XYZ file of C-alpha atoms in Angstrom:
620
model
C 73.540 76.006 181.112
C 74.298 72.251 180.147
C 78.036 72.392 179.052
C 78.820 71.144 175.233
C 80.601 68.060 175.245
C 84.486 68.106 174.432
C 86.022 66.444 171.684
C 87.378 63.181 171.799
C 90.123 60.331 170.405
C 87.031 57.822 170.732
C 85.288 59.810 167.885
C 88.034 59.071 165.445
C 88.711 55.620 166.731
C 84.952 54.865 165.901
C 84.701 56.607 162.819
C 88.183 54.819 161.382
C 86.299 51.140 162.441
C 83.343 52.295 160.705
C 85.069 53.197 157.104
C 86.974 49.813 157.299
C 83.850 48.087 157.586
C 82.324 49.682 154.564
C 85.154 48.817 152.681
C 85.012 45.473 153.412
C 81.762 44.710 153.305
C 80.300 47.139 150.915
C 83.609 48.475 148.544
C 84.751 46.059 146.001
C 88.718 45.179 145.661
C 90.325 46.459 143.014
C 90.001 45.530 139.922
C 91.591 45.680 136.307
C 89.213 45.614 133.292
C 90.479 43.499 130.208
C 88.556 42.637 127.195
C 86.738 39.811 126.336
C 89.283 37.920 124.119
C 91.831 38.614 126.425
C 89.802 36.714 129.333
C 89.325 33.680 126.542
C 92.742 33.761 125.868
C 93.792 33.254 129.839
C 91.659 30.731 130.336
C 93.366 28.466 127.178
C 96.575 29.867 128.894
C 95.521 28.260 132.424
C 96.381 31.574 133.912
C 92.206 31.676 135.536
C 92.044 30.129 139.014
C 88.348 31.241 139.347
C 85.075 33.256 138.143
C 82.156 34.763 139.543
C 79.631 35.481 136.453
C 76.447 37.588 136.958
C 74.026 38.705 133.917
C 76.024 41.659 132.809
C 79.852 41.052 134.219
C 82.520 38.061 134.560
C 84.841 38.679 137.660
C 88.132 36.490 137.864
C 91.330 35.838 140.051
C 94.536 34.850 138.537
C 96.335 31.627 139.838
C 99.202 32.189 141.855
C 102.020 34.165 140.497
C 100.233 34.362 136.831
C 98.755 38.315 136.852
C 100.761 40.647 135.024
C 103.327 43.087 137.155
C 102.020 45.117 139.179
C 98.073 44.563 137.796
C 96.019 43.899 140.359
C 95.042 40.130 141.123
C 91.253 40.723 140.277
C 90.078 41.351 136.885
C 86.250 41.753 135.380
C 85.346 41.426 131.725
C 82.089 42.445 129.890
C 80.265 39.031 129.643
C 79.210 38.564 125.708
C 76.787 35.838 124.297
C 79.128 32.744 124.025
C 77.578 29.084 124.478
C 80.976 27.612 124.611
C 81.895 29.465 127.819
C 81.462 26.830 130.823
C 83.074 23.868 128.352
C 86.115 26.031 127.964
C 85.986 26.860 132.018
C 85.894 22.701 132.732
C 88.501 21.717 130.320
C 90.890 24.053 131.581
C 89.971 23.590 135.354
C 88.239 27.219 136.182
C 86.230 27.228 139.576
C 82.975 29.395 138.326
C 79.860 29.872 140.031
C 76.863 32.082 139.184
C 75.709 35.398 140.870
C 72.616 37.358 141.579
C 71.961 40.474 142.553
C 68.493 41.655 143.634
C 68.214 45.700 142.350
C 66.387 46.653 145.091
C 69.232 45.495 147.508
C 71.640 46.972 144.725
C 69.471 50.357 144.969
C 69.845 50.715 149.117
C 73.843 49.396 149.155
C 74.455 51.982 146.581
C 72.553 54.691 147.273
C 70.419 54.810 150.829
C 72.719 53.483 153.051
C 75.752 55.885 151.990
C 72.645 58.809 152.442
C 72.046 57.434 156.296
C 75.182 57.397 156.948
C 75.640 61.148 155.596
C 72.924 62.039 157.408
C 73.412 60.615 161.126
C 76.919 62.365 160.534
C 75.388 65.653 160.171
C 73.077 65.351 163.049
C 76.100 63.990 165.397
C 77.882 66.920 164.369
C 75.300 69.871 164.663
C 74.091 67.676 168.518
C 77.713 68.793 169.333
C 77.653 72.154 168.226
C 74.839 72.738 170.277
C 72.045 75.358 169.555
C 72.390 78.053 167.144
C 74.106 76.173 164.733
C 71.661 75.648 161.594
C 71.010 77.210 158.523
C 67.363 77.954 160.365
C 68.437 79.370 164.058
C 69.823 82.267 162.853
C 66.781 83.957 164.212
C 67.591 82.169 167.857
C 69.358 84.305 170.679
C 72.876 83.260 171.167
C 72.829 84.938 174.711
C 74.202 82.547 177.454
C 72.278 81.095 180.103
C 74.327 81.177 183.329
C 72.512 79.640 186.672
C 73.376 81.323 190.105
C 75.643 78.642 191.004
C 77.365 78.912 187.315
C 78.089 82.726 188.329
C 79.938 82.406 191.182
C 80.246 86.117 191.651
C 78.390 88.037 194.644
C 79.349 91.824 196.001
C 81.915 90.488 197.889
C 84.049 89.817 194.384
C 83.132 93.694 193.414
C 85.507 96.447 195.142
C 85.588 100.317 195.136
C 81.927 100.912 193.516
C 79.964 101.248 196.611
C 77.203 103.945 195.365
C 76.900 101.061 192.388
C 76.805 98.733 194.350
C 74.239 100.831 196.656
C 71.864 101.800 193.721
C 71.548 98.234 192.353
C 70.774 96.278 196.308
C 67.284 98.068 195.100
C 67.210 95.851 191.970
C 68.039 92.788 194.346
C 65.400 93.342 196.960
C 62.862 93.490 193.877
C 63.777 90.046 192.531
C 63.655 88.738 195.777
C 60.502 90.472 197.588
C 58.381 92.315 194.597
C 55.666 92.089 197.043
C 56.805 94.970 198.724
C 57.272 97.485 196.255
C 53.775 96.375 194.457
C 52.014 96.817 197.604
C 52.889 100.392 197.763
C 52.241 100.692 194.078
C 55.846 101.193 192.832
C 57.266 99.927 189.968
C 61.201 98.618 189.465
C 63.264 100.299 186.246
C 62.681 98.442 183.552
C 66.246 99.096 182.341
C 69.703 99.576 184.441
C 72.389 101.565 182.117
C 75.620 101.086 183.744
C 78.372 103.835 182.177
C 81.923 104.016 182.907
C 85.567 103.958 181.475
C 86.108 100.850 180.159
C 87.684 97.944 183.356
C 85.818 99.540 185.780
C 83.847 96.187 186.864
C 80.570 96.966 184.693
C 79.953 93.189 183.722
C 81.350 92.180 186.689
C 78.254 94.483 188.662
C 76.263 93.431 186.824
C 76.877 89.246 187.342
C 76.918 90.272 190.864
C 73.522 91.517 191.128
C 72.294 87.848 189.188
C 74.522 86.467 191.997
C 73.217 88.174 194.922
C 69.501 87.633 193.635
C 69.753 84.157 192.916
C 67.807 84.504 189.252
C 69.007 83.237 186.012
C 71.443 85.755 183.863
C 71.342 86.128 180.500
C 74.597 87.509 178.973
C 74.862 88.894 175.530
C 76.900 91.209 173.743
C 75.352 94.374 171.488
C 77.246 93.129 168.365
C 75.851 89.577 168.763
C 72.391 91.255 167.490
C 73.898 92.635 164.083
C 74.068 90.019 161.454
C 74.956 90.119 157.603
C 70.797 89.378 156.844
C 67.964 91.458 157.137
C 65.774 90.727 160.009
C 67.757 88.585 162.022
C 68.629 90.763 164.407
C 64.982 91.864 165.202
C 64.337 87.940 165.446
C 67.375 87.448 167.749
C 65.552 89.975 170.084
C 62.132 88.839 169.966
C 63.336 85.446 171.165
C 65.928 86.684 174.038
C 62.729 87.947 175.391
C 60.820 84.807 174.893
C 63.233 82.972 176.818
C 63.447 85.806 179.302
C 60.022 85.418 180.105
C 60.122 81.462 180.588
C 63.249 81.969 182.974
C 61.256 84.812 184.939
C 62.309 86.132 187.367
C 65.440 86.699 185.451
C 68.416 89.890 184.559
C 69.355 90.114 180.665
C 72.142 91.795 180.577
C 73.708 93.633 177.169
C 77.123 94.978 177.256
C 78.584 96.990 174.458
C 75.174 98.541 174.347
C 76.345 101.511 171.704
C 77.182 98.461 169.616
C 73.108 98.082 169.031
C 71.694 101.556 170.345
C 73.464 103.971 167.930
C 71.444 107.120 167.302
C 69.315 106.463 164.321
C 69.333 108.309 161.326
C 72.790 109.475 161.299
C 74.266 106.570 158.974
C 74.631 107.105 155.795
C 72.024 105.367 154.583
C 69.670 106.746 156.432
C 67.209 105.106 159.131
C 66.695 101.783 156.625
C 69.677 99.760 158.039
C 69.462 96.335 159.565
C 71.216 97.840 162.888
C 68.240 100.748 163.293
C 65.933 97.731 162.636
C 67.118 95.789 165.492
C 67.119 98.765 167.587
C 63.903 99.688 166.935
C 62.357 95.912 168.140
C 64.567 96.294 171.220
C 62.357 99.456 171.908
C 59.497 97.947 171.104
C 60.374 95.120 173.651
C 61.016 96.729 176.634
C 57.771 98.771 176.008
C 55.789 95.422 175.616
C 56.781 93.290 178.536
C 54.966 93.450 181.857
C 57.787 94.655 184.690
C 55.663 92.360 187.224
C 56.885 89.225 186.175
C 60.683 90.182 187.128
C 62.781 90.559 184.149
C 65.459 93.220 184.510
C 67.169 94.778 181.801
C 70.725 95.676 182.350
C 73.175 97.125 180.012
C 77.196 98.524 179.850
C 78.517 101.025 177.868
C 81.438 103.589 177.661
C 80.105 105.494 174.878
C 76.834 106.978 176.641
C 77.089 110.017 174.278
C 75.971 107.946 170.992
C 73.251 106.075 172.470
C 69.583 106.751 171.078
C 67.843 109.313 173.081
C 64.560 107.092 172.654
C 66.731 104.131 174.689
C 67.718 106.432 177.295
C 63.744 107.891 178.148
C 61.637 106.958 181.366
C 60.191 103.143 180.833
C 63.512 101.691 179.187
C 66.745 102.612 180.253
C 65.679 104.702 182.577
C 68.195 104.532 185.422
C 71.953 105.221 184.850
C 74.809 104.299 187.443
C 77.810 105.930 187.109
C 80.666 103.483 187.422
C 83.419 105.620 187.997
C 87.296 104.927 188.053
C 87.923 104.003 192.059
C 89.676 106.672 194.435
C 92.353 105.906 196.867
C 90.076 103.684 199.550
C 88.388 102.182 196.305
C 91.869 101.337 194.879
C 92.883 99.814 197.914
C 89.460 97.602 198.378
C 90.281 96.167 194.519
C 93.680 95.142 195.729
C 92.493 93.480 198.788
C 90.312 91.824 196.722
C 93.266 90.353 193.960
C 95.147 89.448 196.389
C 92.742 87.518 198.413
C 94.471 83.987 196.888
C 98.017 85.870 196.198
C 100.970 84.651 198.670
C 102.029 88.261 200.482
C 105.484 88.637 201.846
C 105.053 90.626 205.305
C 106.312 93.997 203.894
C 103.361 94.611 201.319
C 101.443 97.642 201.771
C 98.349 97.754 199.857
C 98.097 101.292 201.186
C 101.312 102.239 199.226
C 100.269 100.477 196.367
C 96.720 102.204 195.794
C 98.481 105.678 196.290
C 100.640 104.534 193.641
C 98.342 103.492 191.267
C 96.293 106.407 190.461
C 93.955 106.668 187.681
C 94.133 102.877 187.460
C 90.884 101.023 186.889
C 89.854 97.413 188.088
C 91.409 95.858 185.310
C 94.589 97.478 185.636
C 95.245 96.809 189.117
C 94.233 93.402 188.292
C 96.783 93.223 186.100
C 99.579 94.714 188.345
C 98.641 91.967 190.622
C 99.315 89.220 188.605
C 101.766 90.780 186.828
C 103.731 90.420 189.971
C 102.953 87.108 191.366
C 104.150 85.993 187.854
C 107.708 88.129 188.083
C 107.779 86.294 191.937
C 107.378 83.291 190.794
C 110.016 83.943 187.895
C 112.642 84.235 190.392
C 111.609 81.652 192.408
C 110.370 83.331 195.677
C 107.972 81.944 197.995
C 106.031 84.969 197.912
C 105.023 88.523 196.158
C 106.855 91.496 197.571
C 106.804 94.780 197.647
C 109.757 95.135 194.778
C 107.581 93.170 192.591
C 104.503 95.170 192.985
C 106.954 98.407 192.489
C 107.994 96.546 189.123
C 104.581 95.454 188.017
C 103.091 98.862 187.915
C 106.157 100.252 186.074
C 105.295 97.396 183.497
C 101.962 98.322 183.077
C 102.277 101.950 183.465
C 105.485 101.981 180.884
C 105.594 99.119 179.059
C 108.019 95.835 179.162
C 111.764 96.890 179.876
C 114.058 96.266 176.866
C 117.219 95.201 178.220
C 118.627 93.910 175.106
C 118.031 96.932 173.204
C 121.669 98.636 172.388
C 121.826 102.686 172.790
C 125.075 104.672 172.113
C 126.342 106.929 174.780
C 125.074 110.037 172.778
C 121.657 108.499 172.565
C 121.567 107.579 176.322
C 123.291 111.321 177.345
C 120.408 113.202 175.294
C 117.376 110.289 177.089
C 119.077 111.335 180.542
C 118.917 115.230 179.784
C 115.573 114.947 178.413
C 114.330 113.180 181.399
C 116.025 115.221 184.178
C 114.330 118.083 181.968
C 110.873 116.846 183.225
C 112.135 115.893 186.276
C 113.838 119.435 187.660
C 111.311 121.349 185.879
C 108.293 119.453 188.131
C 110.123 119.676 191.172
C 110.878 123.815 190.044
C 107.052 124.508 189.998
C 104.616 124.821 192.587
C 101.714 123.284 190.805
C 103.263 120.268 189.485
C 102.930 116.620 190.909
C 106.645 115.590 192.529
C 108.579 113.406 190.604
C 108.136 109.527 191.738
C 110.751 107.809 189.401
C 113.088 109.135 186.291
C 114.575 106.159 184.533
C 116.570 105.896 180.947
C 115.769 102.007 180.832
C 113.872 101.236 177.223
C 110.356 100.233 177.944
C 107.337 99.587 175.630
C 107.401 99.989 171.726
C 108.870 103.697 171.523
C 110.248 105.302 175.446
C 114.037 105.343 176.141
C 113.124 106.455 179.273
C 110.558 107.882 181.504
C 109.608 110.617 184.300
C 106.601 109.444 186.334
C 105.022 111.729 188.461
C 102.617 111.234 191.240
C 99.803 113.077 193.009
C 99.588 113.941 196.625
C 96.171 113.406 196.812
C 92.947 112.871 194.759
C 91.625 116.054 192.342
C 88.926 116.548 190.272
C 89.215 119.849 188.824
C 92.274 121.072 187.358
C 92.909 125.265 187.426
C 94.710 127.270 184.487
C 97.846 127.554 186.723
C 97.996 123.765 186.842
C 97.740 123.122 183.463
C 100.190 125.551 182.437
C 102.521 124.161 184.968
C 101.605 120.921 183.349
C 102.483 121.534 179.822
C 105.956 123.155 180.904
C 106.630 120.139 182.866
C 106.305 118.313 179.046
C 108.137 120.594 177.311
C 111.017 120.788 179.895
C 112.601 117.968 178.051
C 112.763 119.481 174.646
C 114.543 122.529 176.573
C 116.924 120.875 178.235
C 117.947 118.960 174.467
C 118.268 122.836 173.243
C 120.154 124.323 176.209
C 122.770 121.352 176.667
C 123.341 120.330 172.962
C 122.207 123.024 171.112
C 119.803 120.680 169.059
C 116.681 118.823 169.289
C 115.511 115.384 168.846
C 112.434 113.577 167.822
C 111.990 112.389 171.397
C 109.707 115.357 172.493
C 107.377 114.535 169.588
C 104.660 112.903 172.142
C 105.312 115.588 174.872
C 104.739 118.168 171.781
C 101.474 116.385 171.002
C 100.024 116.393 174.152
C 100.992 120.637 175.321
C 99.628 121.242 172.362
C 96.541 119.532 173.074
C 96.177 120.606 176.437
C 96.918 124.254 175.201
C 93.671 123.999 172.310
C 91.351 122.603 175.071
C 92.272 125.788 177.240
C 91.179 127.739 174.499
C 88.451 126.324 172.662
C 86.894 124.158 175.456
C 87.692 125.483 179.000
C 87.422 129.332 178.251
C 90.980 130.157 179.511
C 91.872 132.349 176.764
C 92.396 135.762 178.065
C 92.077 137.009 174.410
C 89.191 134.672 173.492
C 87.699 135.441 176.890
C 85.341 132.637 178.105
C 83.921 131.049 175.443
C 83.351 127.536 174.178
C 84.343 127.261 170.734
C 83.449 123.050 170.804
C 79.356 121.757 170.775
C 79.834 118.591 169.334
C 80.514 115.664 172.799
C 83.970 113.995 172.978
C 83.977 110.840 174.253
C 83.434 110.789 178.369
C 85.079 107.955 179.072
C 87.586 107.288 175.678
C 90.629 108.927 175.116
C 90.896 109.163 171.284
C 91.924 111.150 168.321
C 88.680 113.057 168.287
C 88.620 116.464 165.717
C 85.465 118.239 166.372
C 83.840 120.213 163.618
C 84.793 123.913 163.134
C 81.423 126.128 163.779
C 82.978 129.209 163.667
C 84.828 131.486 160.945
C 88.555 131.356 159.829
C 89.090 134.193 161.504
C 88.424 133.053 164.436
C 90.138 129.808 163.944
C 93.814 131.720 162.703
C 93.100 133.988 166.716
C 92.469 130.600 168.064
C 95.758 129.183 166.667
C 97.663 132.199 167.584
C 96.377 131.804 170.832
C 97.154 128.367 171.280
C 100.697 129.663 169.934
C 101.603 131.565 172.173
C 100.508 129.616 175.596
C 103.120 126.783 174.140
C 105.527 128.757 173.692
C 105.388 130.801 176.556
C 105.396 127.341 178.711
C 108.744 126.300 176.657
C 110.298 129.520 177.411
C 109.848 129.412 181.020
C 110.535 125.491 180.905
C 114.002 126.828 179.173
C 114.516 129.853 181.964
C 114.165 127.311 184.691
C 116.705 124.742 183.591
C 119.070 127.715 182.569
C 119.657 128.849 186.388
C 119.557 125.480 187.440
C 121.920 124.117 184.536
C 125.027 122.883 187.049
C 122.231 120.811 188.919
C 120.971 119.653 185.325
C 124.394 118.639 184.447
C 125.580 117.002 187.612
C 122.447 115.021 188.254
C 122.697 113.719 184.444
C 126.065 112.330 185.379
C 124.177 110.138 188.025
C 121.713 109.232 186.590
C 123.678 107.611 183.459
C 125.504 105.762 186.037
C 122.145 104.329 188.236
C 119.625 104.194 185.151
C 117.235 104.699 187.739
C 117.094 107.836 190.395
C 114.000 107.488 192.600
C 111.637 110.662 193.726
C 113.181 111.304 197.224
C 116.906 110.492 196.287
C 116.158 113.304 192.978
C 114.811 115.829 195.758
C 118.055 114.702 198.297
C 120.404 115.539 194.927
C 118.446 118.738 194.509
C 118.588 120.195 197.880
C 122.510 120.248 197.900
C 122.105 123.632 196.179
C 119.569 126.589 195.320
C 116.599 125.321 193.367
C 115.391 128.811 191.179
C 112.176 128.212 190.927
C 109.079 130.119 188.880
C 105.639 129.529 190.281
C 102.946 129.827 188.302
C 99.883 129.740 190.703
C 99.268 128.319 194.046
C 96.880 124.811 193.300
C 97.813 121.743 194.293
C 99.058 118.756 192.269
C 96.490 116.971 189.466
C 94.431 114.063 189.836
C 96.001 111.505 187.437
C 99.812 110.241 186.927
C 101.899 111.720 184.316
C 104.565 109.408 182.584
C 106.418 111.547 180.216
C 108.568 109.495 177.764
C 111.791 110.296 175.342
């Protein structure tokens, strides 16, 4: 794609030399107007040095020194009938002289010329804005072009997708030998759906297949379709196609698909709107075009449960690749891959650092990455260690730490008994990730302090003993407030919010309800790959909905109660750790366990799974 040209000083330089030519050439000086008696009158006076007189207008100077203050030294009259008008001029010594002006050149100074100018302004400007900027291209794509030495990007720049990256080599070998798969009568997917939490690398896949291929890439967003008037999105379609098929063999690739392919017909104005419009000519597209000339229709999306069933058939979109939030290996092949230009002190081990990232997209360990080159660099090192990394993924796990923010002892005694409250209820049950860090340093917006936990390995499934040993693990804070000062605070509210979520989904979703039994109260999707505030519909009767709440009831507060039992026996550990910790700040996983182990830990399993998949920060 031919890059726009930048702005420059030369354009004002030229345009500054241009308007003092017009007014020198083509703007008159100013003038004052007087009346006719008044110019007779100057003249008898002697006060005229010259005059320029032309059918309808006399135009004067005033001699040296003789204009009024501050007039200007031009004048112009109205010129009247008088015969006596050049004898008056000669006996008081007036240079005059006569003056013509054609009305055709009159017409173009005045009128044409000012238009040209107007107009070779308003083509400069719209040459520099490049394409798509008229009142008439509405209609034209505004996808961008990228060549394959514009991309840049191969599977070597893509880390810890390898069955993507497996599934789309067949897209490659297509655009490169079609032959092959059209003598045996196959035919490519018309349309490659990549889903996946949002950072995983889908964009990044997908400029990596254009890479690998060598074929022009055409990258466009789903919103860049929708437009304020009617039919401009179908027209913005119809020519991304066009263009597709003069760059054939070629990839388009869409991302923020549910943007455009929203189920139809559940607006509320019905299946009329300019969005459904667009979809449906995106359909009719990818049915029209002939798959042997080599265009490839990729797309991203984290919201695969809203797309239009008639997008996702057999002839369009009709293979999806998961791209999946990495594992352990994969988390370590995306850090090998940030830090290919980073300056490493000897000590860093990536190995360390993926086991301490879980749950952590692309993106995010992107992030950590240059989050600590940059905190390196701040304090002037020659290169990244292993401290910095440790900071950077406390920054982006908990937010920036707020040095300068000002607690009171109370405050920071209640933050270090809520967070040893996590902390020695975790390492109490069996089924709870260990403790990797408790800290009463303000980070973020909100925490006075956190509890991180980390797995021990990678899970997928989570069992009901886990989860209840996960939701006393939150509400061991809010116990340990109680036990010690006999009050509570408002710093449980998000540990409150999220037992009592867990608890509902054990109920309504998961079938863990002993008095429910296993049923699924929920039909309507959540989000796959989106954590939000979704609240499904009820489908079932009030009755069921006040057993439902009872239930969910009465798992929370069991968990709390046994949260409160635990921290009870082990109340002299609670109280001597505290005294530490408010000391330190900061009390790291082992040196927590080495504190613990100087006397009886009473514990109360729950079940005998193994730690969770992803890391829990609990903040006061």
């Amino acid at each position: 794609m031919k890059p726009r040209t930048h702005f420059s000083i030369w354009y004002v330089v030229g345009a500054f030399i241009l308007m003092s030519l017009l007014q020198l050439y083509l703007i008159p000086p100013p003038q004052a107007e007087v009346p006719y008696s008044r110019f007779k009158q100057l003249v008898q006076e002697e006060k005229v040095k010259e005059v320029v007189i032309d059918p309808n207008l006399i135009m004067g100077t005033y001699r040296e020194g003789e204009q009024p203050p501050g007039a200007p030294k031009y004048f112009k009259t109205v010129r009247v009938d008088d015969p006596e008008l050049v004898k008056d001029l000669q006996a008081h010594g007036v240079q005059f002289s006569g003056h013509y002006e054609s009305p055709w050149v009159k017409g173009l100074l005045g009128w044409v010329l000012p238009l040209l100018i107007l107009f070779a302004i308003w083509g400069f400007v719209f040459k520099k804005m490049g394409p798509g900027a008229g009142v008439m291209t509405f209609g034209k794509s505004r996808a961008k072009l990228y060549a394959q030495e514009n991309l840049g990007v191969t599977f070597n720049d893509v880390a810890g997708v390898d069955e993507a990256k497996e599934e789309l080599k067949e897209i490659i070998d297509f655009l490169k030998v079609p032959q092959r798969f059209q003598a045996l009568g196959g035919k490519i997917p018309k349309g490659v759906l990549l889903v996946g939490p949002p950072g995983t690398g889908k964009t990044l896949l997908a400029k990596a297949v254009a890479g690998e291929a060598g074929v022009p890439f055409f990258s466009m967003s789903g919103s860049d379709f929708v437009e304020m008037f009617v039919g401009v999105g179908a027209a913005r379609v119809r020519d991304l196609f066009s263009q597709a098929h003069q760059k054939a063999p070629c990839i388009i690739f869409i991302d923020e698909l549910d943007a455009l392919g929203k189920a139809r017909g559940v607006g509320p104005t019905g299946g009329h709107e300019e969005r459904e419009q667009t979809l449906n000519q995106l359909l009719v597209e990818m049915d029209g075009f002939d798959p042997k000339k080599g265009v490839i229709i990729m797309a991203a999306t984290n919201r695969p449960e809203i797309l239009d069933p008639a997008l996702l058939r057999p002839g369009r979109f009709d293979r999806h690749i998961l791209v999946d939030r990495p594992d352990l290996k994969g988390r370590e092949e995306i850090l090998r891959v940030h830090t290919k230009k980073v300056k490493l002190a000897p000590g860093v081990d990536l190995k360390i650092l993926a086991a301490r990232t879980p749950g952590m997209v692309g993106a995010d360990l992107a992030n950590v990455v240059n989050e600590a080159a940059l905190l390196a660099a701040r304090k002037n090192k020659q290169s990244v260690e292993m401290t910095d990394f440790e900071e950077a993924i406390d920054r982006v796990m908990a937010g920036l730490e707020k040095k300068n923010r000002v607690m009171s002892d109370k405050e920071r005694e209640i933050v270090a008994y809520h967070e040893l409250g996590h902390a020695i209820t975790a390492e109490s049950l069996p089924h709870a990730d260990p403790v990797h860090k408790v800290s009463i340093v303000p980070r973020g917006i909100a925490a006075l302090g956190y509890t991180q936990q980390l797995p021990t390995e990678e899970r997928f499934l989570l069992t009901r003993s886990e989860l209840i040993d996960r939701m006393t693990v939150l509400l061991g804070g809010r116990a340990a407030e109680e036990i010690v000062f006999g009050e509570i605070s408002t710093g449980a509210s998000n540990d409150l919010e999220k037992a009592s979520d867990i608890a509902r989904r054990m109920v309504t979703e998961y079938g863990m309800s002993d008095r429910q039994g296993p049923i699924a109260f929920e039909k309507a999707k959540r989000p796959l790959f989106l954590e939000t505030g979704y609240t499904p519909p009820k489908e079932y009767s009030e009755e069921t909905a006040k057993e439902i709440d009872e239930e969910v009831r009465g798992l929370v507060h069991g968990c709390y109660e046994t949260a409160k039992s635990i921290l009870h026996k082990n109340r002299k550990a609670l109280d001597r750790i505290a005294k530490i910790l408010l000391q330190k700040e900061v009390l790291e996983g082992e040196e927590l366990r080495r504190l613990l182990t100087q006397q009886e830990i009473k514990a109360l399993g729950t079940g005998d799974s193994k730690p969770v998949r992803e890391p829990e920060v609990k903040k006061a």
